[in-house]
Coordinates of C-alpha atoms and ligand atoms in Angstrom, one line a residue:
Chain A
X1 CA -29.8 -13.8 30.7
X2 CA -32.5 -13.3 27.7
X3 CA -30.2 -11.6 26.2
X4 CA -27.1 -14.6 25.9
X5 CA -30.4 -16.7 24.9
X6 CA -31.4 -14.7 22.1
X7 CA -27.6 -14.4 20.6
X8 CA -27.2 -17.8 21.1
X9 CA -25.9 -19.6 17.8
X10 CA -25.6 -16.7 16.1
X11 CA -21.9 -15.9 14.6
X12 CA -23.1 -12.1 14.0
X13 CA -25.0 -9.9 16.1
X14 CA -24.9 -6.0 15.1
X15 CA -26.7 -3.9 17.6
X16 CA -27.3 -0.3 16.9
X17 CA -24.5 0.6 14.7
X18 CA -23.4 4.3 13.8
X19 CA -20.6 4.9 11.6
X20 CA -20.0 8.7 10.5
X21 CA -17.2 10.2 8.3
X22 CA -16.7 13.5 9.9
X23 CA -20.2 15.6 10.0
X24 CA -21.3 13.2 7.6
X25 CA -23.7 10.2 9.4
X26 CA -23.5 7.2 6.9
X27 CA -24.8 4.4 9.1
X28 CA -27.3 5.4 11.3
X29 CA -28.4 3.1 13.4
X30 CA -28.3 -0.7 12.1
X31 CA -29.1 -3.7 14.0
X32 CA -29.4 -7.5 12.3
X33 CA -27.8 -10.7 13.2
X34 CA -26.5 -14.2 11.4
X35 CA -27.1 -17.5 12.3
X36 CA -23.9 -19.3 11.3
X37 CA -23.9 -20.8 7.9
X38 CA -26.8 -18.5 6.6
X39 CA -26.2 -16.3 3.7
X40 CA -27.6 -12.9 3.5
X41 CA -27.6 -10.6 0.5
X42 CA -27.3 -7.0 0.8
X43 CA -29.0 -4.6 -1.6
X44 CA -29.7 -1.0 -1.8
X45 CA -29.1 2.2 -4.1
X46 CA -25.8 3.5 -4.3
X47 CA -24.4 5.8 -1.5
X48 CA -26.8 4.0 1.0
X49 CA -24.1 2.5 3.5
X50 CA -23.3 -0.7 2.3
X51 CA -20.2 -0.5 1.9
X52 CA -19.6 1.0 5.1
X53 CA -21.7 -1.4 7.1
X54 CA -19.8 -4.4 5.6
X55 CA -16.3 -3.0 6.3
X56 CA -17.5 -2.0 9.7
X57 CA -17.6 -5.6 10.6
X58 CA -14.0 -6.4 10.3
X59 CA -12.8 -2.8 11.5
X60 CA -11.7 -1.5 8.4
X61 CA -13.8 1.3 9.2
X62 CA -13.9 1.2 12.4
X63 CA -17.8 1.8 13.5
X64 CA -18.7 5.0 15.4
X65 CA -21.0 3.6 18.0
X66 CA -22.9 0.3 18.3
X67 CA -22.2 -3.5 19.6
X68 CA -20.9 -5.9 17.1
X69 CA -21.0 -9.8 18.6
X70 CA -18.9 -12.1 16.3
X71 CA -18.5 -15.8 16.8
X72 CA -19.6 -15.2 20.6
X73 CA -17.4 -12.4 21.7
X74 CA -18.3 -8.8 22.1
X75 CA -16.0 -6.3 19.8
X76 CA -14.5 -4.0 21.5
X77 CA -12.0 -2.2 19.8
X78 CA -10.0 -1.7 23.1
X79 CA -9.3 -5.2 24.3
X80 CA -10.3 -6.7 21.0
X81 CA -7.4 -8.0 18.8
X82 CA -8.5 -6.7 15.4
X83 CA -6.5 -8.6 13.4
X84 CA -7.2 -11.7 15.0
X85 CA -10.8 -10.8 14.1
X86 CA -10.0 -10.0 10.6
X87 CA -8.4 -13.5 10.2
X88 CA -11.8 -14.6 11.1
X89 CA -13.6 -12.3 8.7
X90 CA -12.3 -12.7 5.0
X91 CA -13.1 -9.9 2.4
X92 CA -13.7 -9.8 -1.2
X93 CA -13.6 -6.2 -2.9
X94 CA -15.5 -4.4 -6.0
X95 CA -11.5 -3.8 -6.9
X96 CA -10.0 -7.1 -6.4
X97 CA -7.4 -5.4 -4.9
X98 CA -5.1 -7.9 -6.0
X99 CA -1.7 -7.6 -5.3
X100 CA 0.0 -7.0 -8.7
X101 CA 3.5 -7.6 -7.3
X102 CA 2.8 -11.3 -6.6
X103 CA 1.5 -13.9 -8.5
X104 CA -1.6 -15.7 -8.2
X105 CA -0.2 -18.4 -5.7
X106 CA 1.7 -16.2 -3.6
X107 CA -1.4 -14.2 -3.3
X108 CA -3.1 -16.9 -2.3
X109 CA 0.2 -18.1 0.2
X110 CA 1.1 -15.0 1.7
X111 CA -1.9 -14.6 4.5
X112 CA -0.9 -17.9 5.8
X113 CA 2.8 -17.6 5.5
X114 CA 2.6 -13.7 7.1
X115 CA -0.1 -13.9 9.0
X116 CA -0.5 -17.1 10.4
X117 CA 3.3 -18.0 10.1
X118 CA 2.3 -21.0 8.4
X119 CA 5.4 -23.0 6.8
X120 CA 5.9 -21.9 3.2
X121 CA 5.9 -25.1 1.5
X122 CA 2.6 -26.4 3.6
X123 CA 0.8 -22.9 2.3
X124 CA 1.8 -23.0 -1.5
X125 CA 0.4 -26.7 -1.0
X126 CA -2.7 -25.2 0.4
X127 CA -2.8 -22.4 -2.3
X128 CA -2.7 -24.6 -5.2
X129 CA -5.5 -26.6 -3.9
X130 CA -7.7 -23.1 -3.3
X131 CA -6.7 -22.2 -7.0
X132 CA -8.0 -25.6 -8.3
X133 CA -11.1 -25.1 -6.0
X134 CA -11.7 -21.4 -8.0
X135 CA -11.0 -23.1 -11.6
X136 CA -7.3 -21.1 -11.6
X137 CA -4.6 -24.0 -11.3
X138 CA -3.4 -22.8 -14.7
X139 CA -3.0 -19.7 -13.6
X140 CA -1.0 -20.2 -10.5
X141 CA 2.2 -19.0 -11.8
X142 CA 0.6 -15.5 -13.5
X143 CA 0.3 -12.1 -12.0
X144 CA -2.7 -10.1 -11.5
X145 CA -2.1 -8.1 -14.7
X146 CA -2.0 -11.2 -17.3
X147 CA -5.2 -11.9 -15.9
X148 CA -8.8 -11.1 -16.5
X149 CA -11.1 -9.3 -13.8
X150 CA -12.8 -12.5 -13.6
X151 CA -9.9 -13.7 -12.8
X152 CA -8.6 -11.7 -10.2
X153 CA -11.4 -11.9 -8.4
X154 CA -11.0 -15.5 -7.9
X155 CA -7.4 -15.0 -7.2
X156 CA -8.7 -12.6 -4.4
X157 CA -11.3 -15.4 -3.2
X158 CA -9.2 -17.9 -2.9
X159 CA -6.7 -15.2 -1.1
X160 CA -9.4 -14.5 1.7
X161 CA -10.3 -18.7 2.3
X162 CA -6.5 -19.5 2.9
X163 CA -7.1 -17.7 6.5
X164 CA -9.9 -20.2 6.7
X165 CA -12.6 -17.5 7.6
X166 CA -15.4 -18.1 9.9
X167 CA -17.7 -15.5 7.3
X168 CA -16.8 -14.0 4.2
X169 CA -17.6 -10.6 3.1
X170 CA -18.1 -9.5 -0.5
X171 CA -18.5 -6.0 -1.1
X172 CA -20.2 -5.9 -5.3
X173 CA -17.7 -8.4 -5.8
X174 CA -19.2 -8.7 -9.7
X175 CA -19.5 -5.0 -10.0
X176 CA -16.0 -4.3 -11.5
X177 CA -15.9 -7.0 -14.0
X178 CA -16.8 -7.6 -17.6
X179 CA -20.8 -9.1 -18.0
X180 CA -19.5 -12.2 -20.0
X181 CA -17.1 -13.1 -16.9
X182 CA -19.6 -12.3 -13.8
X183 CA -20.2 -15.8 -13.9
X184 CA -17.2 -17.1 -13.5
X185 CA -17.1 -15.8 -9.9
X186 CA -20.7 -16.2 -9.2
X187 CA -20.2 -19.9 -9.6
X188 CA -17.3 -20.1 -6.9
X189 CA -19.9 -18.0 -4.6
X190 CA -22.6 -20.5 -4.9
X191 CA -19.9 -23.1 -4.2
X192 CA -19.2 -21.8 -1.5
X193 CA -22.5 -21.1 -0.1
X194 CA -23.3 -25.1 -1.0
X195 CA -20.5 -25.9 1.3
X196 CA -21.9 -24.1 4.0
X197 CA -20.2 -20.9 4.2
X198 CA -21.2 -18.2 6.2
X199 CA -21.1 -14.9 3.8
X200 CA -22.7 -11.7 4.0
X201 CA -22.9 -10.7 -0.3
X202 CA -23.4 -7.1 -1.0
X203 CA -25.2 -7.5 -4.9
X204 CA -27.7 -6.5 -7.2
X205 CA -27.2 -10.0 -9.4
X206 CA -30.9 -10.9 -8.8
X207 CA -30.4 -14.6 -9.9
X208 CA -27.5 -15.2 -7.4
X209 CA -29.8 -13.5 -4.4
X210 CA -32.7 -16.1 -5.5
X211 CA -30.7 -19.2 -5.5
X212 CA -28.1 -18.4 -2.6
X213 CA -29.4 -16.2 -0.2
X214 CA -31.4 -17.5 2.9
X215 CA -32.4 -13.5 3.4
X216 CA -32.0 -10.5 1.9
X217 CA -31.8 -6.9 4.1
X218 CA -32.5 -3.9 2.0
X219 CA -30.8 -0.3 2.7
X220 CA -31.3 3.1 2.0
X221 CA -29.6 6.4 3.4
X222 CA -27.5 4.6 5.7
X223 CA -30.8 1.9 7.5
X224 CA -32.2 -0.9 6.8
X225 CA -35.7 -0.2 5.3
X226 CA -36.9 -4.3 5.1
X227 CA -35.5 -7.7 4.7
X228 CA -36.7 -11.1 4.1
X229 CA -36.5 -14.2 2.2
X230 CA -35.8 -13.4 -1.4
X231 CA -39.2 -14.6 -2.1
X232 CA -40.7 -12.2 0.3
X233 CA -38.3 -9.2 -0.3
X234 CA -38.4 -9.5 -4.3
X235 CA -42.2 -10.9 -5.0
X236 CA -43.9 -9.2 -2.0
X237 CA -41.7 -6.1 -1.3
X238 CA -43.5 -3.9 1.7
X239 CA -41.7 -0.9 1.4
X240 CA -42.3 1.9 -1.0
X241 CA -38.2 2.5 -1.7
X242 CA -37.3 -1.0 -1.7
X243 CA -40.5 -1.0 -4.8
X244 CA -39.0 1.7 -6.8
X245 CA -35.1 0.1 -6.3
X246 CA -36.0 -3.0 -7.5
X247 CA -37.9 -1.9 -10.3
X248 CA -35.0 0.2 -11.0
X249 CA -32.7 -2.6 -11.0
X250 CA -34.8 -5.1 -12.9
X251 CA -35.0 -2.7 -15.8
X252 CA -31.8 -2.1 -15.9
Chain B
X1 CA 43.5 28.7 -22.2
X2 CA 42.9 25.5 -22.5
X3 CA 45.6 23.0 -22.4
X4 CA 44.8 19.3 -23.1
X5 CA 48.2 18.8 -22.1
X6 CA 47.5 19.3 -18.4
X7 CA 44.6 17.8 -18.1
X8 CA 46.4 14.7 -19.6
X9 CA 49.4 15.0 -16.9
X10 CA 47.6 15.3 -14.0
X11 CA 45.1 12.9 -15.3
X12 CA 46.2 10.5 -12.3
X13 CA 45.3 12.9 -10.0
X14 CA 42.1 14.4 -11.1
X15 CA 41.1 10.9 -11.3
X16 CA 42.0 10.0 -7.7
X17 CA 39.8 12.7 -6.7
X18 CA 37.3 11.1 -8.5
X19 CA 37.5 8.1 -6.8
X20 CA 37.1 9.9 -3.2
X21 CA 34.0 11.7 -5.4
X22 CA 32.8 8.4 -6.1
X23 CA 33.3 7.3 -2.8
X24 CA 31.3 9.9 -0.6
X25 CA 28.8 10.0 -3.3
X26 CA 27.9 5.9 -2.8
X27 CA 28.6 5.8 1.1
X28 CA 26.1 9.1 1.6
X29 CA 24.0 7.5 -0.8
X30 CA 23.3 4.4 1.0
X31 CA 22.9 6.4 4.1
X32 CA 20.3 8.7 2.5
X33 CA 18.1 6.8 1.3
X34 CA 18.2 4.3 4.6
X35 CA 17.5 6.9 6.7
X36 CA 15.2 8.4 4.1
X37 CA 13.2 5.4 4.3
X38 CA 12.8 5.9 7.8
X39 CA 11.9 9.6 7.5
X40 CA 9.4 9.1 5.0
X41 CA 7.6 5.8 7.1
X42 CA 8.0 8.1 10.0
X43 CA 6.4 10.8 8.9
X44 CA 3.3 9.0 7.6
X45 CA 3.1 6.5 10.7
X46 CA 4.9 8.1 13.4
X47 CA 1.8 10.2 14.9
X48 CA 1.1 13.2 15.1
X49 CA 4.3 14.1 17.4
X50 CA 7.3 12.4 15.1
X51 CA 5.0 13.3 12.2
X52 CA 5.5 17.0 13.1
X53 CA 9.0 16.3 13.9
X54 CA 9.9 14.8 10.6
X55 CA 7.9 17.3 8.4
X56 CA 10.4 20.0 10.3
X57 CA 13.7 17.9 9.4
X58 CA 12.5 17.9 5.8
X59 CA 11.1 21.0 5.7
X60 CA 14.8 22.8 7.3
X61 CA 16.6 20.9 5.9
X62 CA 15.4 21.7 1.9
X63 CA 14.9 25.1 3.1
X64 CA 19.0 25.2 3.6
X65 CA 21.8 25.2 1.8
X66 CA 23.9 21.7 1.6
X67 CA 27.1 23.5 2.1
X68 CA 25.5 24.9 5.4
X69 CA 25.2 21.5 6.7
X70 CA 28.0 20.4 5.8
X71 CA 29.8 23.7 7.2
X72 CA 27.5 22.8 10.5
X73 CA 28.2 19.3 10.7
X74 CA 31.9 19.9 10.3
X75 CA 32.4 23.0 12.5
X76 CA 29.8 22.9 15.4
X77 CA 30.0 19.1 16.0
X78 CA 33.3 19.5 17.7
X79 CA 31.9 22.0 20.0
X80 CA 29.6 19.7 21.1
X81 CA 32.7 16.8 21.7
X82 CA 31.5 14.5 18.1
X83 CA 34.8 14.6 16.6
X84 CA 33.8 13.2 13.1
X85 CA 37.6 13.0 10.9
X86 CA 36.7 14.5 7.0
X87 CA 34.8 11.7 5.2
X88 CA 32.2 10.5 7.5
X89 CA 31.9 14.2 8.6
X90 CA 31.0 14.4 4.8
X91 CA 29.2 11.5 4.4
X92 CA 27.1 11.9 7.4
X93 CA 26.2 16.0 6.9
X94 CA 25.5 14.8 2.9
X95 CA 22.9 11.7 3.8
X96 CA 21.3 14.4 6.4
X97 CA 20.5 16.5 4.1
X98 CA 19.1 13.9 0.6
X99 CA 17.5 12.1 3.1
X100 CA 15.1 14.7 3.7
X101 CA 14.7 14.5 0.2
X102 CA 14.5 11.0 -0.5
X103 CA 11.9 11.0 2.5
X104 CA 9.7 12.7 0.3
X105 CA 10.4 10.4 -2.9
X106 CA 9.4 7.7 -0.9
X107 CA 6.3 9.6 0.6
X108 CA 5.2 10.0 -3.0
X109 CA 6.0 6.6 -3.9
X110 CA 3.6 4.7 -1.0
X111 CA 0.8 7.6 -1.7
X112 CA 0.9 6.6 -5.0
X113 CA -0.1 3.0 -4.0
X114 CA -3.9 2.7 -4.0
X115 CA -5.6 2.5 -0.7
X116 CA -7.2 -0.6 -1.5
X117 CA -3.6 -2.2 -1.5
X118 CA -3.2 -2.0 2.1
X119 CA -7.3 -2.3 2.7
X120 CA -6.4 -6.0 1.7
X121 CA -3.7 -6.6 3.6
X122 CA -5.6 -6.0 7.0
X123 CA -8.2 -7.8 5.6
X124 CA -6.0 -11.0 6.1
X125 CA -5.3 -9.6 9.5
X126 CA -1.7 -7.9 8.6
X127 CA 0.0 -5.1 10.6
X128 CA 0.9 -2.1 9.2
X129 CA 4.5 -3.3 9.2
X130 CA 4.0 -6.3 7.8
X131 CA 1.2 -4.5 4.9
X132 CA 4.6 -2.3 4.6
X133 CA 7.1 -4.8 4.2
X134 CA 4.6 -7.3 1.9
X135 CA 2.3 -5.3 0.1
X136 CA 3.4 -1.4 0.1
X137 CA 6.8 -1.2 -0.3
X138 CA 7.5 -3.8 -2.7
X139 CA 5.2 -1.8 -5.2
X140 CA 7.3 1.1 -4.6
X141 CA 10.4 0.0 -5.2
X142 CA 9.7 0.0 -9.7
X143 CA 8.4 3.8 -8.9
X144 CA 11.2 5.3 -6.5
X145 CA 14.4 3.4 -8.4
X146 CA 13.8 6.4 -11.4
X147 CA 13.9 9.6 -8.8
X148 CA 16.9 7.9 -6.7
X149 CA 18.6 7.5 -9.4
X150 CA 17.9 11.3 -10.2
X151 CA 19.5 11.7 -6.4
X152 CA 22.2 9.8 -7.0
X153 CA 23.8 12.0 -10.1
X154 CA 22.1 15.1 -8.0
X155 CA 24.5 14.0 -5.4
X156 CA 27.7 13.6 -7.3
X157 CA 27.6 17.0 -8.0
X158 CA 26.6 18.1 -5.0
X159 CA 29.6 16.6 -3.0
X160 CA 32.2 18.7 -5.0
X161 CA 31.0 21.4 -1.5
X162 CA 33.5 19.2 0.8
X163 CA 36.0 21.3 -1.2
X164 CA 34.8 23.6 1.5
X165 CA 35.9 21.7 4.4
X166 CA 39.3 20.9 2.6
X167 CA 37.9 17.2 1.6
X168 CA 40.6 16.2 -1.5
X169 CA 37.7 15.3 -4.2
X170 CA 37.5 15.6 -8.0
X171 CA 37.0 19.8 -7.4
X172 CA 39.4 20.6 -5.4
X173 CA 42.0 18.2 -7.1
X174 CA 41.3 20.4 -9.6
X175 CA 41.7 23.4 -8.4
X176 CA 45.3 22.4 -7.1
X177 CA 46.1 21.9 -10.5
X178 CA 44.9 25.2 -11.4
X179 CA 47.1 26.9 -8.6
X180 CA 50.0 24.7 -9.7
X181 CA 49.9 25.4 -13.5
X182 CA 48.8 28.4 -12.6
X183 CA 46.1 27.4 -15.5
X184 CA 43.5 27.0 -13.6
X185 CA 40.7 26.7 -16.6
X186 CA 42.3 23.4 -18.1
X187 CA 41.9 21.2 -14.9
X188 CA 38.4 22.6 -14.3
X189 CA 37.5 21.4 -17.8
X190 CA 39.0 17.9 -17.0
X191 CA 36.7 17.8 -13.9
X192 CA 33.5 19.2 -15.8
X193 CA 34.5 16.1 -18.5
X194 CA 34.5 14.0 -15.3
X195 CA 31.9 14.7 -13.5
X196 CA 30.1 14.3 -17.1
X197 CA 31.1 11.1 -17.8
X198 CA 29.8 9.9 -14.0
X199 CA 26.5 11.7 -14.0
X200 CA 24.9 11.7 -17.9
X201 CA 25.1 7.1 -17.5
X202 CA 23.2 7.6 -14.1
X203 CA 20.3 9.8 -15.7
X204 CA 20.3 8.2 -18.5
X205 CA 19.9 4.9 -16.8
X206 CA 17.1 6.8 -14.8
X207 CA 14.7 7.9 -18.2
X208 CA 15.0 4.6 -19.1
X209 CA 13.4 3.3 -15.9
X210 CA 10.9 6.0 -16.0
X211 CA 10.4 5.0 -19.4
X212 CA 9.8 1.3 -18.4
X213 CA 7.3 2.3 -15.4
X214 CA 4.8 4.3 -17.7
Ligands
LIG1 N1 -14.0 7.3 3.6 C1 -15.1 8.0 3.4 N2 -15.0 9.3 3.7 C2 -16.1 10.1 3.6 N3 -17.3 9.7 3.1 C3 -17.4 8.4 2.8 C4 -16.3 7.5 2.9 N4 -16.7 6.3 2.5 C5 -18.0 6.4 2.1 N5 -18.4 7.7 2.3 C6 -19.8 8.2 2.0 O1 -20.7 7.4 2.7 C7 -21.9 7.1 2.0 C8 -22.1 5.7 1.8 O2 -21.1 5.1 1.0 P1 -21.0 3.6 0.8 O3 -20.9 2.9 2.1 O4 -19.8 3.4 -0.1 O5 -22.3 3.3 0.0 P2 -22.7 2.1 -1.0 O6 -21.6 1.0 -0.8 O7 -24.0 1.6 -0.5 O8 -22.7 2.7 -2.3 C9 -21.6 7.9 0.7 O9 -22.3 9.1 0.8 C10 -20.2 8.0 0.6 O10 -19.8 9.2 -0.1
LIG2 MG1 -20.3 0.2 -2.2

């Protein structure tokens, strides 16, 4: 079928996706899809839906209408195991979200341990090694609130690859935290991306869209307006409202 | 007219019905806030259906007096063939009723937890009981200690009603006293000294906590 031909090799295919919050239509109406191993960079003003597109993917809004393909398999909510999907899909929030009752390494330990009922020992092992991997070893041992934001972040990176995720999500995963530290967790992300991740990055950190992202999709008022290369989307942009964001956001 | 001199007498006594005080107040306690628990994770989780449900039980049962349910629980469960003996007829009509409000201490508690708490938990693929019992809860447990303890010295007091259903605690110890010595103001104060002496340690212990949270 033309249609299995075209999805072929893609770990993401979003078809006509509608996500409302009451009255209020956020998504309305967003189709793209990911060849696996790309990365893709999400930009737009505030309010426009990215957000809610990203956590549409892994069901934590649960979209209102639309076909979501991942890794070959249609979503469908009712014969779907969500949280055998969300294993797949990690997440990385503007918040952390941390949990501040655990330290660092049991963050890291207790997807695997819970989730995957992985043997304790075995998942601290593995836990240690995803803190070294986000520069954190010597922090293994503290809780989220001796730690920086920088920090925490990382913590919550290294929380979301002990499921061993097919894609990674990262909702402004910079946003929340202090200039002087952005890089810090920009530096794991291009890491990341160099070992061949697959990650969708919702950003304005222009540098990090250049040198990581294979494309960039631009949204406003819940659609996309344009998306290309970084080179096409930034240099060349088409679009009047992806013109006047990105002037925005390069003077600010 | 107060008399230290009975109060010292019967001292063995008064404090025998302290012990039973004591007693039902810990047993009912631990059943509380158990089924208090449940009420609250109920009421948030249940559905619709044993959400309505539990928001009734709270609702009628703060809405009552706890001498009503205990009167009820002791009186009309007979009628019905439960034959429950004194204590556990106390004990159970007592954790009825503070578990309605401990449901609610709890409620507050896992509101209080941001929503971003259990956003990442089902990001790793959790269930709601396991983002409960790994994530939610566990972050409670530093804010509900202060308002259980509150409870808890709430409670001591408030099992001095199984004088009502002829339950031998610190009260109505008392009040024999009083009928015996035909003093019945000097026993009372022993018991007020008592019940003092049980309760002010419990919310003391409980600012401190609240203290320690902030
Ligand atoms: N849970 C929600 N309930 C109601 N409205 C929401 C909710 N989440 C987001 N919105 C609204 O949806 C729109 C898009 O929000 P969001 O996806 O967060 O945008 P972005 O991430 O691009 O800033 C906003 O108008 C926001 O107020
Ligand atoms: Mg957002």
């Amino acid at each position: 079928m033309p249609v299995d031909q075209h999805q072929a090799g893609k770990i993401l295919n979003v078809e006509d996706l509608h996500k409302s919050f009451g009255s209020l239509e956020v998504i309305k109406g967003v189709g793209f899809d990911m060849d696996y191993q790309e990365r893709l960079v999400l930009m737009g003003p505030s309010g426009s839906g990215k957000s809610t597109l990203v956590r549409c993917l892994n069901w934590i809004e649960p979209p209102t209408s639309g076909r979501v393909t991942f890794d070959g398999v249609l979503v469908d909510p009712k014969s779907t195991d969500i949280r055998r999907l969300r294993e797949d899909i990690g997440m990385v929030f503007q918040q952390f979200n941390v949990f501040p009752h655990l330290t660092a390494l049991q963050n890291v330990a207790l997807g695997p341990v819970v989730v995957k009922k992985g043997n304790r020992t075995a998942a601290e092992a593995e836990a240690m090694e995803l803190l070294a991997k986000v520069g954190l070893s010597h922090r293994a041992a503290y809780k989220p609130g001796q730690m920086s934001g920088g920090e925490q972040q990382r913590v919550a990176i290294a929380r979301a690859l002990a499921m061993h995720p097919k894609l990674m999500l990262f909702d402004e995963p910079t946003s929340s935290i202090d200039i002087e530290l952005i890089h810090e967790v920009l530096e794991v992300m291009v890491k990341l991306a160099d070992e061949g991740m697959t990650m969708i990055v919702v950003t304005h950190e222009m540098g990090f869209a250049r040198e990581v992202a294979d494309r960039v999709i631009f949204m406003d008022q819940g659609l996309i307006i344009e998306s290309g290369t970084p080179k096409e989307l930034f240099d060349h942009p088409q679009q009047e409202r992806t013109q006047s964001f990105l002037s925005k956001v390069l003077m600010a | 007219m107060l008399k230290w001199s009975i109060i010292w007498e019967n001292l063995p006594f008064l404090l025998a019905g302290a012990g039973t005080t004591l007693a039902l107040t810990v047993v009912s306690m631990v059943f509380a806030t158990a089924a208090g628990l449940l009420v609250g994770l109920l009421n948030m989780y249940g559905g619709k259906v044993v959400g309505a449900i539990t928001r009734l039980y709270i609702e009628v049962v703060r809405g009552t007096p706890a001498l009503l349910i205990i009167l009820l629980v002791y009186y009309a469960l007979p009628i019905v063939g439960i034959n429950l003996p004194q204590f556990p007829a106390a004990a159970v009509s007592l954790a009825a009723c503070y578990a309605a409000y401990i449901a609610e201490v709890f409620r507050a508690a896992v509101e209080s937890i941001p929503k971003g708490q259990s956003e990442a938990a089902f990001s790793l693929g959790m269930s709601r009981l396991q983002a409960l019992r790994f994530v939610i809860l566990p972050q409670t447990f530093r804010r509900v200690l202060p308002p259980l303890a509150n409870e808890f010295a709430a409670l001591i007091k408030d099992t001095s009603l199984v004088a009502f259903i002829s339950m031998q605690d610190l009260l109505f110890k008392a009040k024999i006293i009083g009928a015996r010595t035909y003093n019945p103001m000097s026993p009372l104060i022993g018991a007020a000294i008592i019940y003092l002496l049980m309760t002010t340690p419990v919310m003391q212990w409980s600012r401190n906590l609240e203290k320690r949270v902030d």
